PDB file of C-alpha atoms in Angstrom:
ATOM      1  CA  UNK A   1      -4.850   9.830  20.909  1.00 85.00           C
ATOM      2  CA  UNK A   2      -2.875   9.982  17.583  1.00 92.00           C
ATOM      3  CA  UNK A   3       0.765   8.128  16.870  1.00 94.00           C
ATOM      4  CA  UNK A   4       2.507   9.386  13.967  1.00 90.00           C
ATOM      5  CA  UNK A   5       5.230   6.995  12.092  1.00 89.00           C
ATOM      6  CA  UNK A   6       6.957   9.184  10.075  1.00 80.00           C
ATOM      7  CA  UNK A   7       8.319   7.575   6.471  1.00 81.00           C
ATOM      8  CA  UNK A   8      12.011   7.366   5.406  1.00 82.00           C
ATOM      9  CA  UNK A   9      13.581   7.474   1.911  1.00 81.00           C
ATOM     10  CA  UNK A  10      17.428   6.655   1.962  1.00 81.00           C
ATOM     11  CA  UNK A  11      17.363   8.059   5.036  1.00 84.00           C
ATOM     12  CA  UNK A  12      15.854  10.896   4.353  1.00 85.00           C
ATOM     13  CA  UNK A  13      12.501  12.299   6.703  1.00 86.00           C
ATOM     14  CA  UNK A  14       9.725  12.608   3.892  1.00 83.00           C
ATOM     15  CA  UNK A  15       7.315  15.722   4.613  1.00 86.00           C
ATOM     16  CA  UNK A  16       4.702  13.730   5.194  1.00 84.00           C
ATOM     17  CA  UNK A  17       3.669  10.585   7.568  1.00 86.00           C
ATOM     18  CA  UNK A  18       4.133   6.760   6.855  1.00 88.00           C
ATOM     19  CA  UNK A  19       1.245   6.097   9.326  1.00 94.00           C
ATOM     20  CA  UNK A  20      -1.407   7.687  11.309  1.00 95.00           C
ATOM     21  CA  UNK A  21      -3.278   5.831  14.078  1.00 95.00           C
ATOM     22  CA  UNK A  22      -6.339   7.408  15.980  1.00 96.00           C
ATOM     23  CA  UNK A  23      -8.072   5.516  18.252  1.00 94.00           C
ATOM     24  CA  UNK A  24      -8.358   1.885  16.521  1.00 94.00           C
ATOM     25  CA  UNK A  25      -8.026   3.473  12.918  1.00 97.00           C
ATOM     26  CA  UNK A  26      -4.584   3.292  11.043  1.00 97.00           C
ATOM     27  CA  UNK A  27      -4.556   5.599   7.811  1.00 97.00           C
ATOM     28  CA  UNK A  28      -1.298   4.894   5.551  1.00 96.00           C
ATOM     29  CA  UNK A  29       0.044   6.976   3.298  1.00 93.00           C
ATOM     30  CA  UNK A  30       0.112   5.903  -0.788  1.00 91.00           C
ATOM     31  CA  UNK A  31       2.393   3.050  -0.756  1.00 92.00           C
ATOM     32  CA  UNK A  32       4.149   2.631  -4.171  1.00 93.00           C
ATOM     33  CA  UNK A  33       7.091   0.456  -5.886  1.00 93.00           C
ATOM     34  CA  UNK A  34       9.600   2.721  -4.625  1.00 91.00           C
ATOM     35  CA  UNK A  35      12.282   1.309  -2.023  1.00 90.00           C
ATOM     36  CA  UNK A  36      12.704   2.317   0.961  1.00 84.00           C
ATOM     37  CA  UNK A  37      16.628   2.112   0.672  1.00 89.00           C
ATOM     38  CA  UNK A  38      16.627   4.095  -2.407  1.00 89.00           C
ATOM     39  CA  UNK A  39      13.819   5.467  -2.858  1.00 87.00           C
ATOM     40  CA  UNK A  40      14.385   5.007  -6.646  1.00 90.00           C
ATOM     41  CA  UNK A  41      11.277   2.680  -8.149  1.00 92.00           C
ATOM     42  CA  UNK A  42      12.470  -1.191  -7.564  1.00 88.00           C
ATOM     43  CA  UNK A  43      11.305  -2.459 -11.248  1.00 94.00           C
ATOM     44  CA  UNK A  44       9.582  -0.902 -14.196  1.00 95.00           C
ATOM     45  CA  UNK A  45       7.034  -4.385 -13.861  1.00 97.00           C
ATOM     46  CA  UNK A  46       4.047  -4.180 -12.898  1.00 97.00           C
ATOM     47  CA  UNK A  47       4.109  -7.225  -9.990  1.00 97.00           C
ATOM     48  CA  UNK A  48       7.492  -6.425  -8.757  1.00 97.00           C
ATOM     49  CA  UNK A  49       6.292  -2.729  -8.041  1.00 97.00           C
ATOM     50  CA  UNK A  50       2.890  -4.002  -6.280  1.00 97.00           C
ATOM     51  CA  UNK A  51       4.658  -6.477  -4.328  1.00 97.00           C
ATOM     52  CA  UNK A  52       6.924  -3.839  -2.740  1.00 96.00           C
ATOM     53  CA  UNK A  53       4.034  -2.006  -2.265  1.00 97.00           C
ATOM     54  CA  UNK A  54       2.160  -4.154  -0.643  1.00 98.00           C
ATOM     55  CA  UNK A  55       5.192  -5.357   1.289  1.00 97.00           C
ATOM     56  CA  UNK A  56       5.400  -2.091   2.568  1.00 95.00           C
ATOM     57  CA  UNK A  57       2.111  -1.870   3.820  1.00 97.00           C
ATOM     58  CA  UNK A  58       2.340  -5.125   5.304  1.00 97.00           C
ATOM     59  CA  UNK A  59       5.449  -4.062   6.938  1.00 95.00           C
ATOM     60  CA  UNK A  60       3.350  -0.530   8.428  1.00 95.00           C
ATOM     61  CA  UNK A  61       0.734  -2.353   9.575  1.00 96.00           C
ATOM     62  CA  UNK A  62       2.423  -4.865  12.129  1.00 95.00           C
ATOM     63  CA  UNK A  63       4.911  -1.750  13.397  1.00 94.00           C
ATOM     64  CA  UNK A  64       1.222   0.424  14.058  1.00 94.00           C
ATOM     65  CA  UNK A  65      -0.273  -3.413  15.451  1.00 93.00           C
ATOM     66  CA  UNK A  66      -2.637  -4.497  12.864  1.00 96.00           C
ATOM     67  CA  UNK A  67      -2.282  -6.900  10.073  1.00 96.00           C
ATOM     68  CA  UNK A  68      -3.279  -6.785   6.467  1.00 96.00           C
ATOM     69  CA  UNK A  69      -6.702  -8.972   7.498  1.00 96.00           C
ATOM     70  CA  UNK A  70      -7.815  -5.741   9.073  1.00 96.00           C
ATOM     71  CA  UNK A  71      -7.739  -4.081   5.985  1.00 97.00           C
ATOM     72  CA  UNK A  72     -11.005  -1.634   5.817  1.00 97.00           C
ATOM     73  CA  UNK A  73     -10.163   0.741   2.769  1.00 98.00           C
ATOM     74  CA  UNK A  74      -8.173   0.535  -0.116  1.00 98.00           C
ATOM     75  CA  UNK A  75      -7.567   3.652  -2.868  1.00 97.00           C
ATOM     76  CA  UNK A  76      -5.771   1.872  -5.916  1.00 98.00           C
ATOM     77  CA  UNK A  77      -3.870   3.877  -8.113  1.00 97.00           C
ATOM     78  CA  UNK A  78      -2.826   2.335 -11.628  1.00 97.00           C
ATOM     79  CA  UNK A  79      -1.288   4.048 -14.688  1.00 96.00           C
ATOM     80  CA  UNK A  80      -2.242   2.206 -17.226  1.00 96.00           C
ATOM     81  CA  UNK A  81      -5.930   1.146 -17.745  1.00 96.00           C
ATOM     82  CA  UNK A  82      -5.012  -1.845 -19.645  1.00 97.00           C
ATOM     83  CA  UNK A  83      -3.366  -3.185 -16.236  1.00 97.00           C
ATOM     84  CA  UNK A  84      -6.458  -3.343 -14.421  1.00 98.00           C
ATOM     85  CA  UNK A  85      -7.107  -7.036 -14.428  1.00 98.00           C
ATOM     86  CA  UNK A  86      -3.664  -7.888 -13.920  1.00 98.00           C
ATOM     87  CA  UNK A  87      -3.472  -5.313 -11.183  1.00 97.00           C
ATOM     88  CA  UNK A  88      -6.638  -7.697  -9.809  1.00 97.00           C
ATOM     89  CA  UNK A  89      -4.856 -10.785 -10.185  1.00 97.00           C
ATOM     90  CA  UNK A  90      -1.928 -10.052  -8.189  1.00 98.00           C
ATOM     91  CA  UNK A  91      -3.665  -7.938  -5.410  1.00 97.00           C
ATOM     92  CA  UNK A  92      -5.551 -11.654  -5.131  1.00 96.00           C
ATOM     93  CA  UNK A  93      -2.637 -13.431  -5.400  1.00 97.00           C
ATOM     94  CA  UNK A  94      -0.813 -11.761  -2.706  1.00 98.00           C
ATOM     95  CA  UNK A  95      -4.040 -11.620  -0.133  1.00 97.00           C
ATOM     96  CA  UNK A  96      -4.260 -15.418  -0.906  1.00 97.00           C
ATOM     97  CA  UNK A  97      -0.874 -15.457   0.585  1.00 97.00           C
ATOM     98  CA  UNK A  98      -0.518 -12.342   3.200  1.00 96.00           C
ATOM     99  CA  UNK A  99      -4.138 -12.020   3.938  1.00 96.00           C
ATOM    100  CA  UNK A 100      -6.051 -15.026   3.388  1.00 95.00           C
ATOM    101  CA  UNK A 101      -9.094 -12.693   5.469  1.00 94.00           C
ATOM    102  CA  UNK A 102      -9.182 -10.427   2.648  1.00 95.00           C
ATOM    103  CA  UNK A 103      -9.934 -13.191  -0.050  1.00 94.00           C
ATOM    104  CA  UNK A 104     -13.621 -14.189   1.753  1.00 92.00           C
ATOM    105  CA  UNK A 105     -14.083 -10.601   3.171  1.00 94.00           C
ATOM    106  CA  UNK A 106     -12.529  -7.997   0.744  1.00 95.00           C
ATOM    107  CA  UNK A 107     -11.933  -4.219   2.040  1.00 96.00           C
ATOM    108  CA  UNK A 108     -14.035  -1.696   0.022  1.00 97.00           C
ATOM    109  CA  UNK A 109     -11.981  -0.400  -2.729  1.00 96.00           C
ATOM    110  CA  UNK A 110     -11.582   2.629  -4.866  1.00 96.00           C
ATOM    111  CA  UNK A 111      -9.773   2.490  -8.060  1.00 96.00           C
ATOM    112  CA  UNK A 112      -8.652   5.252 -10.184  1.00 97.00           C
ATOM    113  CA  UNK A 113      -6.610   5.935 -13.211  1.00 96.00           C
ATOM    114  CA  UNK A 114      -4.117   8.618 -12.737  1.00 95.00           C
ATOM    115  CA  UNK A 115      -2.715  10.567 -15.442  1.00 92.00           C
ATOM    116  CA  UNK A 116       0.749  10.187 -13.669  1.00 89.00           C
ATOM    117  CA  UNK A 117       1.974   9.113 -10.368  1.00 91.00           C
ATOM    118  CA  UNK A 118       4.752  10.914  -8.323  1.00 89.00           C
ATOM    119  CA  UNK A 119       7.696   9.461 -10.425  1.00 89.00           C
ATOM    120  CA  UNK A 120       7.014   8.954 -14.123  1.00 91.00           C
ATOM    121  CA  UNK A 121       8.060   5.439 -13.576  1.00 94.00           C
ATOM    122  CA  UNK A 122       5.349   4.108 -10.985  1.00 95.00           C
ATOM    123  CA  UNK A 123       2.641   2.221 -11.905  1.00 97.00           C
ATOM    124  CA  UNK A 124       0.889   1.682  -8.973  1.00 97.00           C
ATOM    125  CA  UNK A 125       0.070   3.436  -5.868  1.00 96.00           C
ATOM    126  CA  UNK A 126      -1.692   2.281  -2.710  1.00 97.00           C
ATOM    127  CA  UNK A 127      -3.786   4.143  -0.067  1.00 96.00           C
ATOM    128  CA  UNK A 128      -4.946   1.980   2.843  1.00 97.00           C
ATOM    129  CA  UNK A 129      -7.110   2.140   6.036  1.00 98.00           C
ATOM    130  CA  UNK A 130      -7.243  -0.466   8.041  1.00 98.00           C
ATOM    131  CA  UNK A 131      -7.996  -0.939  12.125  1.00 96.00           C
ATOM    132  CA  UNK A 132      -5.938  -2.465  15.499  1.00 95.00           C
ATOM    133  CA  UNK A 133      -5.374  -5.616  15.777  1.00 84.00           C
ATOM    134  CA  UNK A 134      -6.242  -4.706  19.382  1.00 61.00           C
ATOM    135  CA  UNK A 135      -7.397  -0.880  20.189  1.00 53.00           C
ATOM    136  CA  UNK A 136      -5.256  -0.369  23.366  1.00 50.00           C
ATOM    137  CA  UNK A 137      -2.232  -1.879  21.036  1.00 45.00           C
ATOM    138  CA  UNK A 138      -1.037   1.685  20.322  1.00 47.00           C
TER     139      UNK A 138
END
């Protein structure tokens, strides 16, 4: 069985999905710094953008019935090399708080260094797959 959430920008229906869950297996789009109000990127800072994106998939994941603990997968997108162990430090930071799981039992993790992102002004993009909270949850 598959459950689409489709993904909002100002209102607007975005051509693709928010979320996909099959079976026990959630796949989220890229989550960036962009607002979902506005759709407009919320800061040209580094944290601020990763905290709405992380916020966001935070948010995804308890509307599909998981949590960021059950975090399996992450693809890390980040502009600007010299970020990277900033980038590190706040991803930590923010599983110390949100996902304390995450800290002793990390997800696997891709990272790669775009030569842009969909707005000129993003700086970070997140892909994440993660599982149910409870398979029949859907």
């Amino acid at each position: 069985m598959k459950k689409t959430y489709p993904l909002h920008y100002a209102g607007q229906k975005q051509k693709f999905a928010r979320a996909v869950v099959v079976g026990d297996i959630v796949f989220l789009s890229g989550s960036s710094g962009r607002t979902m109000e506005t759709g407009e990127v919320s800061s040209p800072e580094l944290r601020e953008q990763m905290t709405v994106a992380l916020d966001k998939v935070r948010a995804t994941l308890k509307e599909c019935g998981s949590s960021m603990d059950n975090i399996v997968k992450t693809n890390i997108y980040l502009r600007h090399l010299e970020d990277y162990e900033e980038m590190r430090k706040i991803e930590q930071e923010y599983y110390e708080e949100y996902a304390p799981g995450l800290v002793a039992d990390p997800p696997a993790s891709t990272f790669m260094q775009p030569q842009s992102l969909s707005k000129p002004s993003m700086l970070f993009e997140i892909d994440v797959i993660a599982c149910l909270d409870d398979p029949g949850a859907q």
